[in-house]
């Protein structure tokens, strides 16, 4: 919903705040150990996002509120997923994907039935599925691949690492918004995003040392 009221570049900058919320929830759930350097790196990302938000020239409070709620919901989902995969149950990634995917599909179908299906039937927009079957099938396969890889990353590393890695994708989307969609980005926004990227590099540097000193966990939950 945030894309309807905010620019693509600004939405991606706001999504870079998600690692901070995820980190705090992981600390609260005792799934991640807090260290000074780790907190400093993630807070650097948060400061950069705050600078980018302050420099936004087309601010919409409803869109901003929708994105903030989205960030907290996404962070909560990732932390709960990590708890299922590496907590007491130690599920296999595909098993976790089966349960999570079923729940997500159920809620999406319910919301779509209430808000979108009447319009789709009235306008016959559902016929697009028959007109472009290959495109929809490719999107479905790509979505399955993305969710499967996300589960594997959470299992092997952590949900915080997954969200921090997502900031790399956000760089490309910001560039697309500026170059192809001709969106206006202020100098303060660019400076804030550079600060966020610096925090991302620091985070990777810190986690690389933690990974080397941490025992390897296989996909079936066994520690090697």
N, CA, C and O of each residue as an XYZ file, in Angstrom:
896
protein
N       0.817     -1.206      0.000
C       0.000      0.000      0.000
C       0.856      1.263      0.000
O       0.461      2.298     -0.536
N       2.027      1.158      0.608
C       2.898      2.317      0.670
C       3.316      2.817     -0.698
O       3.579      4.008     -0.869
N       3.382      1.898     -1.704
C       3.786      2.291     -3.055
C       2.751      3.205     -3.708
O       3.082      3.936     -4.642
N       1.496      3.176     -3.229
C       0.455      4.010     -3.810
C       0.586      5.473     -3.380
O       0.066      6.365     -4.051
N       1.278      5.720     -2.266
C       1.333      7.068     -1.704
C       2.749      7.634     -1.620
O       2.920      8.835     -1.414
N       3.758      6.792     -1.775
C       5.142      7.231     -1.663
C       5.908      6.832     -2.913
O       5.458      5.975     -3.674
N       7.052      7.445     -3.126
C       7.886      7.087     -4.268
C       8.561      5.746     -4.026
O       8.752      5.330     -2.883
N       8.922      5.074     -5.120
C       9.585      3.775     -5.010
C      10.896      3.905     -4.236
O      11.207      3.070     -3.387
N      11.659      4.952     -4.534
C      12.946      5.148     -3.867
C      12.764      5.321     -2.364
O      13.511      4.740     -1.577
N      11.765      6.125     -1.958
C      11.557      6.371     -0.535
C      11.058      5.118      0.182
O      11.434      4.875      1.329
N      10.222      4.326     -0.475
C       9.749      3.078      0.129
C      10.918      2.137      0.410
O      10.974      1.520      1.473
N      11.849      2.025     -0.535
C      13.001      1.149     -0.343
C      13.903      1.667      0.778
O      14.493      0.882      1.520
N      14.004      2.975      0.895
C      14.801      3.534      1.984
C      14.162      3.235      3.338
O      14.868      2.951      4.305
N      12.834      3.296      3.415
C      12.147      2.985      4.658
C      12.290      1.502      5.010
O      12.402      1.143      6.182
N      12.284      0.652      3.992
C      12.421     -0.782      4.238
C      13.792     -1.134      4.794
O      13.967     -2.198      5.388
N      14.770     -0.244      4.605
C      16.099     -0.483      5.178
C      16.069     -0.379      6.699
O      17.025     -0.786      7.359
N      14.973      0.167      7.278
C      14.840      0.246      8.730
C      14.419     -1.095      9.336
O      14.505     -1.287     10.549
N      13.966     -2.020      8.488
C      13.490     -3.315      8.963
C      14.539     -4.108      9.749
O      14.181     -4.753     10.734
N      15.839     -4.089      9.349
C      16.834     -4.816     10.156
C      16.918     -4.342     11.601
O      17.223     -5.139     12.489
N      16.656     -3.065     11.855
C      16.717     -2.554     13.229
C      15.611     -3.172     14.066
O      15.857     -3.635     15.180
N      14.390     -3.181     13.534
C      13.259     -3.769     14.257
C      13.484     -5.265     14.448
O      13.211     -5.807     15.519
N      13.982     -5.932     13.404
C      14.261     -7.362     13.504
C      15.302     -7.649     14.570
O      15.168     -8.610     15.329
N      16.342     -6.822     14.634
C      17.389     -7.009     15.636
C      16.829     -6.888     17.047
O      17.148     -7.706     17.911
N      16.005     -5.885     17.290
C      15.435     -5.688     18.618
C      14.539     -6.860     19.026
O      14.563     -7.297     20.177
N      13.758     -7.357     18.084
C      12.890     -8.496     18.379
C      13.704     -9.764     18.628
O      13.340    -10.579     19.476
N      14.807     -9.935     17.892
C      15.672    -11.094     18.110
C      16.330    -11.045     19.482
O      16.456    -12.069     20.154
N      16.747     -9.857     19.895
C      17.324     -9.707     21.227
C      16.280    -10.022     22.299
O      16.580    -10.686     23.291
N      15.062     -9.543     22.092
C      13.989     -9.786     23.060
C      13.649    -11.274     23.145
O      13.367    -11.784     24.229
N      13.673    -11.975     22.000
C      13.371    -13.405     21.964
C      14.586    -14.267     22.286
O      14.478    -15.493     22.329
N      15.752    -13.636     22.515
C      17.001    -14.338     22.842
C      17.427    -15.297     21.739
O      17.977    -16.366     22.002
N      17.163    -14.894     20.504
C      17.619    -15.672     19.353
C      18.900    -15.104     18.757
O      19.529    -15.741     17.912
N      19.286    -13.917     19.189
C      20.515    -13.270     18.723
C      21.192    -12.624     19.923
O      20.535    -12.019     20.770
N      22.508    -12.757     19.986
C      23.259    -12.180     21.097
C      23.666    -10.758     20.756
O      24.254    -10.499     19.706
N      23.347     -9.847     21.653
C      23.654     -8.438     21.427
C      25.127     -8.160     21.686
O      25.663     -8.536     22.729
N      25.775     -7.506     20.742
C      27.144     -7.039     20.911
C      27.192     -5.561     20.544
O      26.358     -5.070     19.783
N      28.174     -4.863     21.093
C      28.274     -3.424     20.855
C      28.465     -3.114     19.382
O      27.829     -2.202     18.853
N      29.331     -3.860     18.715
C      29.609     -3.591     17.299
C      28.404     -3.908     16.421
O      28.128     -3.198     15.454
N      27.683     -4.986     16.765
C      26.513     -5.352     15.971
C      25.420     -4.293     16.100
O      24.821     -3.887     15.105
N      25.166     -3.850     17.326
C      24.154     -2.823     17.549
C      24.549     -1.521     16.846
O      23.698     -0.846     16.267
N      25.831     -1.169     16.895
C      26.301      0.062     16.261
C      26.107     -0.001     14.746
O      25.712      0.991     14.135
N      26.379     -1.151     14.139
C      26.233     -1.290     12.693
C      24.772     -1.159     12.273
O      24.463     -0.473     11.298
N      23.879     -1.813     13.005
C      22.463     -1.747     12.648
C      21.891     -0.360     12.919
O      21.037      0.116     12.171
N      22.359      0.294     13.988
C      21.893      1.646     14.275
C      22.377      2.636     13.215
O      21.711      3.634     12.943
N      23.542      2.354     12.617
C      24.008      3.193     11.517
C      23.029      3.121     10.348
O      22.764      4.120      9.679
N      22.497      1.924     10.116
C      21.479      1.770      9.081
C      20.251      2.599      9.424
O      19.680      3.254      8.552
N      19.840      2.576     10.695
C      18.658      3.320     11.132
C      18.863      4.823     10.970
O      17.952      5.531     10.541
N      20.056      5.314     11.312
C      20.344      6.754     11.185
C      20.276      7.174      9.720
O      19.748      8.236      9.394
N      20.813      6.336      8.846
C      20.755      6.647      7.427
C      19.329      6.716      6.913
O      18.994      7.580      6.103
N      18.480      5.792      7.390
C      17.075      5.804      6.979
C      16.372      7.052      7.504
O      15.549      7.644      6.806
N      16.697      7.456      8.742
C      16.100      8.664      9.310
C      16.479      9.898      8.490
O      15.643     10.774      8.269
N      17.720      9.970      8.045
C      18.149     11.083      7.195
C      17.398     11.079      5.876
O      16.978     12.128      5.387
N      17.229      9.884      5.297
C      16.518      9.782      4.028
C      15.052     10.185      4.194
O      14.479     10.816      3.306
N      14.444      9.823      5.327
C      13.045     10.167      5.580
C      12.882     11.672      5.745
O      11.913     12.256      5.260
N      13.830     12.295      6.430
C      13.751     13.737      6.651
C      13.890     14.503      5.334
O      13.360     15.604      5.185
N      14.607     13.908      4.390
C      14.823     14.586      3.113
C      13.771     14.302      2.062
O      13.884     14.781      0.934
N      12.738     13.524      2.411
C      11.687     13.213      1.443
C      10.863     14.455      1.125
O      10.399     15.153      2.026
N      10.687     14.723     -0.170
C       9.970     15.928     -0.598
C       8.488     15.676     -0.861
O       7.713     16.630     -0.924
N       8.068     14.406     -1.017
C       6.664     14.082     -1.274
C       6.147     13.188     -0.148
O       5.741     12.051     -0.392
N       6.160     13.697      1.079
C       5.752     12.919      2.235
C       4.233     12.786      2.295
O       3.502     13.760      2.113
N       3.773     11.559      2.553
C       2.361     11.280      2.772
C       2.254     10.478      4.067
O       2.802      9.380      4.161
N       1.556     11.013      5.057
C       1.537     10.398      6.376
C       0.837      9.036      6.368
O       1.240      8.129      7.096
N      -0.211      8.888      5.545
C      -0.882      7.590      5.474
C       0.046      6.536      4.894
O       0.133      5.425      5.416
N       0.744      6.885      3.810
C       1.698      5.954      3.224
C       2.833      5.630      4.168
O       3.287      4.487      4.232
N       3.302      6.642      4.912
C       4.371      6.420      5.884
C       3.910      5.482      6.991
O       4.650      4.585      7.395
N       2.667      5.689      7.494
C       2.130      4.820      8.541
C       1.979      3.388      8.040
O       2.264      2.438      8.770
N       1.527      3.230      6.785
C       1.382      1.893      6.214
C       2.720      1.180      6.122
O       2.801     -0.020      6.384
N       3.777      1.907      5.750
C       5.094      1.300      5.642
C       5.660      0.932      7.016
O       6.321     -0.098      7.155
N       5.408      1.761      8.030
C       5.889      1.461      9.385
C       5.220      0.196      9.914
O       5.881     -0.669     10.488
N       3.902      0.091      9.717
C       3.190     -1.125     10.136
C       3.723     -2.338      9.378
O       3.884     -3.415      9.952
N       3.994     -2.158      8.091
C       4.526     -3.247      7.280
C       5.889     -3.711      7.785
O       6.167     -4.909      7.819
N       6.732     -2.767      8.175
C       8.068     -3.098      8.676
C       7.971     -3.924      9.963
O       8.670     -4.926     10.110
N       7.110     -3.507     10.888
C       6.964     -4.243     12.148
C       6.357     -5.624     11.922
O       6.767     -6.591     12.564
N       5.389     -5.726     11.020
C       4.782     -7.022     10.726
C       5.794     -7.963     10.088
O       5.861     -9.139     10.445
N       6.582     -7.453      9.147
C       7.593     -8.272      8.478
C       8.665     -8.747      9.457
O       9.089     -9.902      9.406
N       9.098     -7.864     10.340
C      10.115     -8.231     11.326
C       9.593     -9.303     12.276
O      10.309    -10.251     12.598
N       8.349     -9.157     12.724
C       7.750    -10.155     13.614
C       7.645    -11.506     12.925
O       7.922    -12.542     13.530
N       7.243    -11.492     11.657
C       7.127    -12.749     10.913
C       8.470    -13.456     10.787
O       8.557    -14.674     10.940
N       9.507    -12.689     10.510
C      10.833    -13.286     10.342
C      11.366    -13.869     11.644
O      11.966    -14.944     11.643
N      11.154    -13.171     12.746
C      11.629    -13.669     14.037
C      10.887    -14.950     14.423
O      11.503    -15.899     14.908
N       9.573    -14.982     14.211
C       8.807    -16.194     14.505
C       9.235    -17.346     13.601
O       9.274    -18.498     14.034
N       9.558    -17.033     12.342
C      10.053    -18.063     11.426
C      11.373    -18.627     11.914
O      11.581    -19.841     11.889
N      12.271    -17.751     12.360
C      13.550    -18.227     12.875
C      13.351    -19.081     14.118
O      14.058    -20.070     14.312
N      12.395    -18.706     14.959
C      12.118    -19.506     16.159
C      11.656    -20.910     15.778
O      12.036    -21.884     16.428
N      10.836    -21.022     14.726
C      10.381    -22.342     14.281
C      11.518    -23.168     13.701
O      11.563    -24.384     13.888
N      12.441    -22.512     12.995
C      13.483    -23.241     12.279
C      14.660    -23.633     13.158
O      15.238    -24.703     12.970
N      15.026    -22.783     14.117
C      16.227    -23.050     14.920
C      15.928    -23.125     16.407
O      16.840    -23.307     17.213
N      14.656    -22.986     16.783
C      14.298    -23.060     18.195
C      14.173    -24.493     18.663
O      14.903    -25.379     18.216
N      13.231    -24.707     19.576
C      13.064    -26.047     20.139
C      12.600    -27.074     19.132
O      12.985    -28.240     19.217
N      11.755    -26.655     18.150
C      11.230    -27.607     17.175
C      12.254    -27.955     16.099
O      12.292    -29.092     15.629
N      13.091    -26.982     15.699
C      14.134    -27.185     14.691
C      13.582    -27.846     13.439
O      14.022    -28.930     13.053
N      12.617    -27.190     12.806
C      12.002    -27.725     11.588
C      12.975    -27.706     10.410
O      13.913    -26.911     10.365
N      12.719    -28.608      9.459
C      13.423    -28.550      8.190
C      12.885    -27.358      7.404
O      11.700    -27.046      7.522
N      13.719    -26.671      6.597
C      13.249    -25.498      5.860
C      12.009    -25.740      5.012
O      11.106    -24.903      5.001
N      11.939    -26.870      4.296
C      10.770    -27.142      3.465
C       9.527    -27.404      4.310
O       8.413    -27.061      3.912
N       9.724    -28.010      5.471
C       8.593    -28.220      6.368
C       8.063    -26.886      6.890
O       6.854    -26.663      6.956
N       8.995    -26.005      7.258
C       8.585    -24.685      7.708
C       7.894    -23.902      6.621
O       6.922    -23.194      6.886
N       8.389    -24.019      5.373
C       7.777    -23.319      4.249
C       6.358    -23.823      4.000
O       5.482    -23.044      3.624
N       6.125    -25.116      4.207
C       4.791    -25.677      4.003
C       3.786    -25.052      4.972
O       2.693    -24.658      4.566
N       4.153    -24.962      6.238
C       3.235    -24.396      7.233
C       3.058    -22.891      7.030
O       1.939    -22.380      7.071
N       4.165    -22.192      6.811
C       4.097    -20.734      6.658
C       3.358    -20.355      5.378
O       2.527    -19.447      5.379
N       3.668    -21.061      4.277
C       3.014    -20.775      3.014
C       1.516    -21.027      3.058
O       0.738    -20.272      2.475
N       1.110    -22.086      3.749
C      -0.321    -22.390      3.859
C      -1.057    -21.295      4.625
O      -2.144    -20.875      4.229
N      -0.459    -20.839      5.719
C      -1.085    -19.778      6.509
C      -1.170    -18.473      5.725
O      -2.200    -17.798      5.744
N      -0.085    -18.119      5.034
C      -0.081    -16.885      4.234
C      -1.105    -16.952      3.107
O      -1.804    -15.974      2.842
N      -1.194    -18.101      2.445
C      -2.148    -18.250      1.347
C      -3.580    -18.109      1.846
O      -4.410    -17.487      1.183
N      -3.874    -18.682      3.014
C      -5.215    -18.588      3.573
C      -5.628    -17.153      3.854
O      -6.734    -16.737      3.508
N      -4.729    -16.394      4.486
C      -5.045    -15.000      4.794
C      -5.165    -14.152      3.538
O      -6.035    -13.286      3.453
N      -4.287    -14.397      2.553
C      -4.353    -13.635      1.306
C      -5.649    -13.914      0.546
O      -6.246    -13.001     -0.023
N      -6.080    -15.169      0.537
C      -7.329    -15.511     -0.140
C      -8.523    -14.858      0.554
O      -9.454    -14.398     -0.107
N      -8.493    -14.818      1.893
C      -9.581    -14.190      2.630
C      -9.658    -12.694      2.346
O     -10.735    -12.163      2.075
N      -8.518    -12.020      2.408
C      -8.500    -10.579      2.142
C      -8.856    -10.275      0.694
O      -9.556     -9.303      0.412
N      -8.372    -11.108     -0.226
C      -8.695    -10.893     -1.640
C     -10.185    -11.080     -1.895
O     -10.778    -10.338     -2.678
N     -10.796    -12.071     -1.237
C     -12.224    -12.312     -1.420
C     -13.056    -11.133     -0.933
O     -14.107    -10.832     -1.499
N     -12.583    -10.468      0.118
C     -13.338     -9.347      0.673
C     -13.120     -8.042     -0.086
O     -14.029     -7.219     -0.191
N     -11.913     -7.857     -0.612
C     -11.582     -6.538     -1.169
C     -11.361     -6.500     -2.679
O     -11.484     -5.437     -3.286
N     -11.041     -7.631     -3.296
C     -10.637     -7.591     -4.701
C     -11.499     -8.455     -5.623
O     -11.727     -8.077     -6.772
N     -11.974     -9.587     -5.154
C     -12.696    -10.495     -6.044
C     -13.935     -9.881     -6.675
O     -14.156    -10.098     -7.867
N     -14.767     -9.119     -5.943
C     -15.946     -8.512     -6.608
C     -15.568     -7.636     -7.801
O     -16.227     -7.676     -8.840
N     -14.498     -6.843     -7.647
C     -14.066     -5.991     -8.755
C     -13.494     -6.820     -9.896
O     -13.713     -6.493    -11.062
N     -12.761     -7.894     -9.579
C     -12.191     -8.746    -10.613
C     -13.286     -9.416    -11.445
O     -13.173     -9.526    -12.666
N     -14.343     -9.861    -10.769
C     -15.436    -10.521    -11.485
C     -16.220     -9.517    -12.326
O     -16.589     -9.806    -13.464
N     -16.470     -8.347    -11.766
C     -17.244     -7.330    -12.470
C     -16.524     -6.825    -13.720
O     -17.148     -6.595    -14.756
N     -15.216     -6.655    -13.615
C     -14.441     -6.125    -14.743
C     -13.842     -7.215    -15.619
O     -13.191     -6.916    -16.621
N     -14.058     -8.488    -15.248
C     -13.511     -9.644    -15.983
C     -11.985     -9.623    -16.040
O     -11.385    -10.138    -16.983
N     -11.366     -9.024    -15.024
C      -9.906     -8.956    -15.010
C      -9.266    -10.311    -14.775
O      -8.092    -10.507    -15.091
N     -10.038    -11.266    -14.216
C      -9.485    -12.599    -13.973
C      -9.117    -13.315    -15.273
O      -8.377    -14.298    -15.255
N      -9.639    -12.817    -16.406
C      -9.312    -13.431    -17.694
C      -7.852    -13.212    -18.084
O      -7.340    -13.857    -18.999
N      -7.180    -12.283    -17.370
C      -5.759    -12.073    -17.640
C      -4.953    -13.342    -17.369
O      -3.910    -13.558    -17.986
N      -5.429    -14.180    -16.453
C      -4.747    -15.445    -16.179
C      -4.731    -16.342    -17.408
O      -3.752    -17.040    -17.669
N      -5.825    -16.315    -18.157
C      -5.914    -17.143    -19.368
C      -5.141    -16.535    -20.527
O      -4.650    -17.256    -21.395
N      -5.032    -15.213    -20.544
C      -4.336    -14.547    -21.641
C      -2.815    -14.599    -21.486
O      -2.088    -14.604    -22.480
N      -2.335    -14.638    -20.244
C      -0.890    -14.636    -19.991
C      -0.520    -15.763    -19.024
O      -0.003    -15.486    -17.941
N      -0.769    -17.017    -19.383
C      -0.499    -18.123    -18.445
C       0.983    -18.299    -18.135
O       1.347    -18.604    -16.999
N       1.838    -18.109    -19.135
C       3.266    -18.312    -18.912
C       3.838    -17.267    -17.949
O       4.650    -17.588    -17.081
N       3.404    -16.020    -18.113
C       3.896    -14.958    -17.226
C       3.493    -15.212    -15.782
O       4.303    -15.050    -14.869
N       2.236    -15.613    -15.574
C       1.767    -15.886    -14.205
C       2.462    -17.122    -13.633
O       2.786    -17.155    -12.446
N       2.688    -18.123    -14.457
C       3.376    -19.331    -13.990
C       4.823    -19.012    -13.616
O       5.336    -19.502    -12.610
N       5.477    -18.179    -14.442
C       6.854    -17.797    -14.136
C       6.927    -17.000    -12.840
O       7.852    -17.182    -12.048
N       5.952    -16.113    -12.619
C       5.926    -15.342    -11.377
C       5.716    -16.247    -10.169
O       6.305    -16.025     -9.111
N       4.868    -17.277    -10.331
C       4.621    -18.210     -9.234
C       5.877    -19.016     -8.888
O       6.205    -19.203     -7.716
N       6.570    -19.488     -9.926
C       7.809    -20.251     -9.701
C       8.875    -19.373     -9.061
O       9.580    -19.807     -8.150
N       8.990    -18.132     -9.542
C       9.966    -17.211     -8.956
C       9.636    -16.911     -7.501
O      10.533    -16.829     -6.662
N       8.342    -16.747     -7.198
C       7.939    -16.506     -5.813
C       8.267    -17.682     -4.907
O       8.717    -17.495     -3.776
N       8.042    -18.900     -5.407
C       8.391    -20.094     -4.627
C       9.896    -20.151     -4.374
O      10.338    -20.482     -3.274
N      10.675    -19.824     -5.405
C      12.127    -19.849     -5.246
C      12.610    -18.818     -4.231
O      13.479    -19.107     -3.409
N      12.043    -17.616     -4.292
C      12.440    -16.563     -3.359
C      12.131    -16.968     -1.923
O      12.974    -16.812     -1.039
N      10.933    -17.486     -1.685
C      10.544    -17.868     -0.326
C      11.356    -19.054      0.183
O      11.694    -19.115      1.366
N      11.672    -20.003     -0.711
C      12.491    -21.155     -0.303
C      13.899    -20.706      0.089
O      14.430    -21.142      1.111
N      14.502    -19.839     -0.722
C      15.841    -19.344     -0.411
C      15.836    -18.499      0.871
O      16.789    -18.543      1.649
N      14.768    -17.735      1.087
C      14.675    -16.938      2.313
C      14.638    -17.836      3.545
O      15.279    -17.538      4.553
N      13.885    -18.938      3.464
C      13.822    -19.885      4.579
C      15.195    -20.503      4.839
O      15.598    -20.674      5.990
N      15.911    -20.836      3.760
C      17.243    -21.434      3.907
C      18.215    -20.446      4.551
O      19.016    -20.830      5.404
N      18.148    -19.179      4.146
C      19.034    -18.171      4.736
C      18.753    -18.012      6.225
O      19.686    -17.923      7.023
N      17.477    -17.974      6.608
C      17.114    -17.853      8.022
C      17.611    -19.070      8.802
O      18.104    -18.933      9.921
N      17.481    -20.250      8.215
C      17.900    -21.481      8.886
C      19.407    -21.511      9.105
O      19.869    -21.835     10.199
N      20.172    -21.177      8.077
C      21.625    -21.283      8.147
C      22.250    -20.103      8.886
O      23.239    -20.272      9.601
N      21.679    -18.902      8.719
C      22.248    -17.717      9.368
C      21.260    -17.173     10.399
O      21.203    -17.661     11.528
N      20.482    -16.160     10.006
C      19.460    -15.594     10.886
C      18.539    -14.702     10.077
O      18.849    -14.325      8.947
N      17.397    -14.367     10.672
C      16.453    -13.479      9.995
C      17.020    -12.075      9.858
O      16.684    -11.358      8.915
N      17.881    -11.676     10.796
C      18.506    -10.353     10.711
C      19.419    -10.268      9.494
O      19.428     -9.256      8.792
N      20.184    -11.323      9.243
C      21.051    -11.354      8.066
C      20.235    -11.265      6.783
O      20.635    -10.593      5.833
N      19.090    -11.943      6.757
C      18.230    -11.896      5.576
C      17.777    -10.473      5.280
O      17.804    -10.046      4.126
N      17.362     -9.733      6.304
C      16.875     -8.381      6.078
C      18.010     -7.422      5.722
O      17.825     -6.511      4.915
N      19.173     -7.625      6.318
C      20.301     -6.769      5.983
C      20.735     -7.002      4.538
O      21.078     -6.057      3.828
N      20.718     -8.264      4.104
C      21.045     -8.565      2.711
C      20.030     -7.937      1.755
O      20.359     -7.605      0.616
N      18.799     -7.778      2.230
C      17.771     -7.173      1.395
C      18.069     -5.734      1.032
O      17.527     -5.218      0.055
N      18.926     -5.071      1.806
C      19.263     -3.687      1.495
C      20.056     -3.583      0.188
O      20.039     -2.539     -0.465
N      20.746     -4.656     -0.194
C      21.458     -4.656     -1.476
C      20.462     -4.560     -2.628
O      20.671     -3.816     -3.586
N      19.379     -5.324     -2.519
C      18.327     -5.248     -3.533
C      17.711     -3.850     -3.567
O      17.372     -3.333     -4.632
N      17.571     -3.249     -2.391
C      16.962     -1.921     -2.322
C      17.791     -0.880     -3.076
O      17.241      0.069     -3.634
N      19.116     -1.061     -3.091
C      19.977     -0.135     -3.834
C      19.584     -0.122     -5.307
O      19.465      0.938     -5.921
N      19.382     -1.325     -5.869
C      18.991     -1.413     -7.261
C      17.628     -0.794     -7.525
O      17.430     -0.140     -8.549
N      16.678     -0.996     -6.600
C      15.345     -0.433     -6.786
C      15.360      1.083     -6.679
O      14.627      1.763     -7.397
N      16.188      1.618     -5.789
C      16.322      3.069     -5.694
C      16.878      3.622     -7.002
O      16.407      4.642     -7.505
N      17.886      2.939     -7.548
C      18.482      3.379     -8.811
C      17.461      3.329     -9.950
O      17.425      4.224    -10.794
N      16.627      2.275     -9.971
C      15.589      2.166    -10.998
C      14.594      3.315    -10.870
O      14.188      3.907    -11.870
N      14.203      3.627     -9.633
C      13.264      4.719     -9.413
C      13.803      6.056     -9.890
O      13.054      6.887    -10.404
N      15.107      6.264     -9.721
C      15.714      7.538    -10.124
C      15.921      7.604    -11.630
O      15.593      8.609    -12.262
N      16.471      6.520    -12.216
C      16.862      6.547    -13.621
C      15.669      6.373    -14.555
O      15.513      7.133    -15.511
N      14.822      5.369    -14.283
C      13.757      5.028    -15.218
C      12.419      5.687    -14.888
O      11.650      6.012    -15.793
N      12.131      5.889    -13.587
C      10.861      6.510    -13.211
C      10.995      8.008    -12.988
O      10.005      8.694    -12.734
N      12.228      8.519    -13.084
C      12.503      9.951    -12.962
C      11.991     10.536    -11.634
O      11.456     11.644    -11.589
N      12.171      9.759    -10.559
C      11.771     10.243     -9.244
C      12.829     11.182     -8.682
O      14.026     10.982     -8.891
N      12.380     12.203     -7.970
C      13.292     13.176     -7.390
C      13.838     12.677     -6.059
O      13.079     12.274     -5.178
N      15.140     12.707     -5.922
C      15.818     12.297     -4.684
C      16.743     13.426     -4.271
O      17.587     13.856     -5.058
N      16.595     13.911     -3.049
C      17.407     15.019     -2.571
C      18.800     14.543     -2.175
O      19.040     13.345     -2.026
N      19.708     15.492     -2.008
C      21.064     15.165     -1.568
C      21.058     14.553     -0.180
O      21.840     13.647      0.108
N      20.170     15.050      0.688
C      20.082     14.496      2.044
C      19.643     13.037      2.001
O      20.149     12.217      2.768
N      18.704     12.704      1.112
C      18.270     11.317      0.978
C      19.429     10.422      0.515
O      19.646      9.341      1.063
N      20.158     10.881     -0.489
C      21.293     10.089     -0.977
C      22.359      9.921      0.097
O      22.944      8.847      0.237
N      22.610     10.982      0.852
C      23.587     10.897      1.932
C      23.126      9.899      2.994
O      23.917      9.100      3.494
N      21.837      9.958      3.330
C      21.311      9.016      4.313
C      21.410      7.583      3.844
O      21.720      6.686      4.628
N      21.146      7.361      2.559
C      21.228      6.008      2.035
C      22.662      5.508      1.991
O      22.904      4.318      2.191
N      23.620      6.398      1.733
C      25.029      6.013      1.785
C      25.438      5.605      3.198
O      26.214      4.667      3.384
N      24.908      6.317      4.188
C      25.176      5.947      5.582
C      24.609      4.559      5.875
O      25.253      3.749      6.541
N      23.400      4.286      5.374
C      22.795      2.971      5.559
C      23.634      1.875      4.924
O      23.817      0.811      5.515
N      24.144      2.126      3.723
C      24.973      1.136      3.048
C      26.294      0.908      3.787
O      26.816     -0.207      3.804
N      26.829      1.969      4.394
C      28.043      1.819      5.197
C      27.769      0.921      6.403
O      28.592      0.082      6.769
N      26.600      1.111      7.013
C      26.211      0.233      8.113
C      26.051     -1.199      7.670
O      26.379     -2.122      8.415
N      25.548     -1.398      6.457
C      25.403     -2.744      5.905
C      26.762     -3.423      5.733
O      26.909     -4.603      6.052
N      27.743     -2.696      5.239
C      29.085     -3.259      5.071
C      29.701     -3.613      6.424
O      30.335     -4.658      6.569
N      29.514     -2.742      7.407
C      30.024     -3.028      8.756
C      29.361     -4.268      9.338
O      30.013     -5.084      9.988
N      28.061     -4.402      9.099
C      27.329     -5.566      9.604
C      27.884     -6.850      9.003
O      28.109     -7.825      9.721
N      28.106     -6.856      7.694
C      28.661     -8.049      7.049
C      30.034     -8.400      7.603
O      30.358     -9.573      7.788
N      30.837     -7.375      7.867
C      32.175     -7.604      8.415
C      32.094     -8.247      9.793
O      32.850     -9.169     10.099
N      31.177     -7.758     10.623
C      31.025     -8.293     11.980
C      30.488     -9.722     11.948
O      31.003    -10.598     12.643
N      29.444     -9.960     11.132
C      28.833    -11.282     11.084
C      29.763    -12.326     10.489
O      29.645    -13.507     10.816
N      30.687    -11.921      9.623
C      31.623    -12.877      9.053
C      32.512    -13.483     10.129
O      32.812    -14.676     10.081
N      32.943    -12.671     11.106
C      33.752    -13.185     12.204
C      32.922    -14.033     13.149
O      33.416    -15.029     13.677
N      31.668    -13.658     13.373
C      30.806    -14.457     14.237
C      30.524    -15.814     13.626
O      30.446    -16.815     14.338
N      30.368    -15.854     12.297
C      30.100    -17.110     11.616
C      31.290    -18.058     11.692
O      31.110    -19.269     11.821
N      32.503    -17.521     11.613
C      33.695    -18.359     11.670
C      33.854    -19.018     13.032
O      34.352    -20.141     13.113
N      33.443    -18.345     14.105
C      33.598    -18.887     15.454
C      32.377    -19.638     15.942
O      32.362    -20.133     17.069
N      31.328    -19.732     15.087
C      30.078    -20.377     15.476
C      29.998    -21.749     14.846
O      30.334    -21.887     13.670
N      29.551    -22.812     15.599
C      29.405    -24.138     15.007
C      28.369    -24.146     13.901
O      27.345    -23.469     13.994
N      28.633    -24.911     12.859
C      27.761    -24.966     11.681
C      26.515    -25.761     11.986
O      26.591    -26.828     12.596
N      25.349    -25.248     11.564
C      24.071    -25.935     11.750
C      23.581    -26.437     10.401
O      23.417    -25.652      9.467
N      23.346    -27.744     10.294
C      22.876    -28.314      9.045
C      21.380    -28.061      8.884
O      20.725    -27.570      9.803
N      20.847    -28.396      7.715
C      19.448    -28.123      7.426
C      18.491    -28.941      8.281
O      17.346    -28.536      8.482
N      18.942    -30.089      8.786
C      18.062    -30.903      9.621
C      18.160    -30.558     11.097
O      17.623    -31.272     11.944
N      18.854    -29.452     11.410
C      18.905    -28.973     12.779
C      20.077    -29.495     13.587
O      20.202    -29.151     14.763
N      20.952    -30.324     12.994
C      22.084    -30.864     13.722
C      23.244    -29.900     13.703
O      23.492    -29.241     12.693
N      23.957    -29.811     14.811
C      25.099    -28.927     14.925
C      26.359    -29.721     14.640
O      26.617    -30.747     15.268
N      27.153    -29.229     13.673
C      28.386    -29.919     13.280
C      29.605    -29.227     13.867
O      30.732    -29.666     13.643
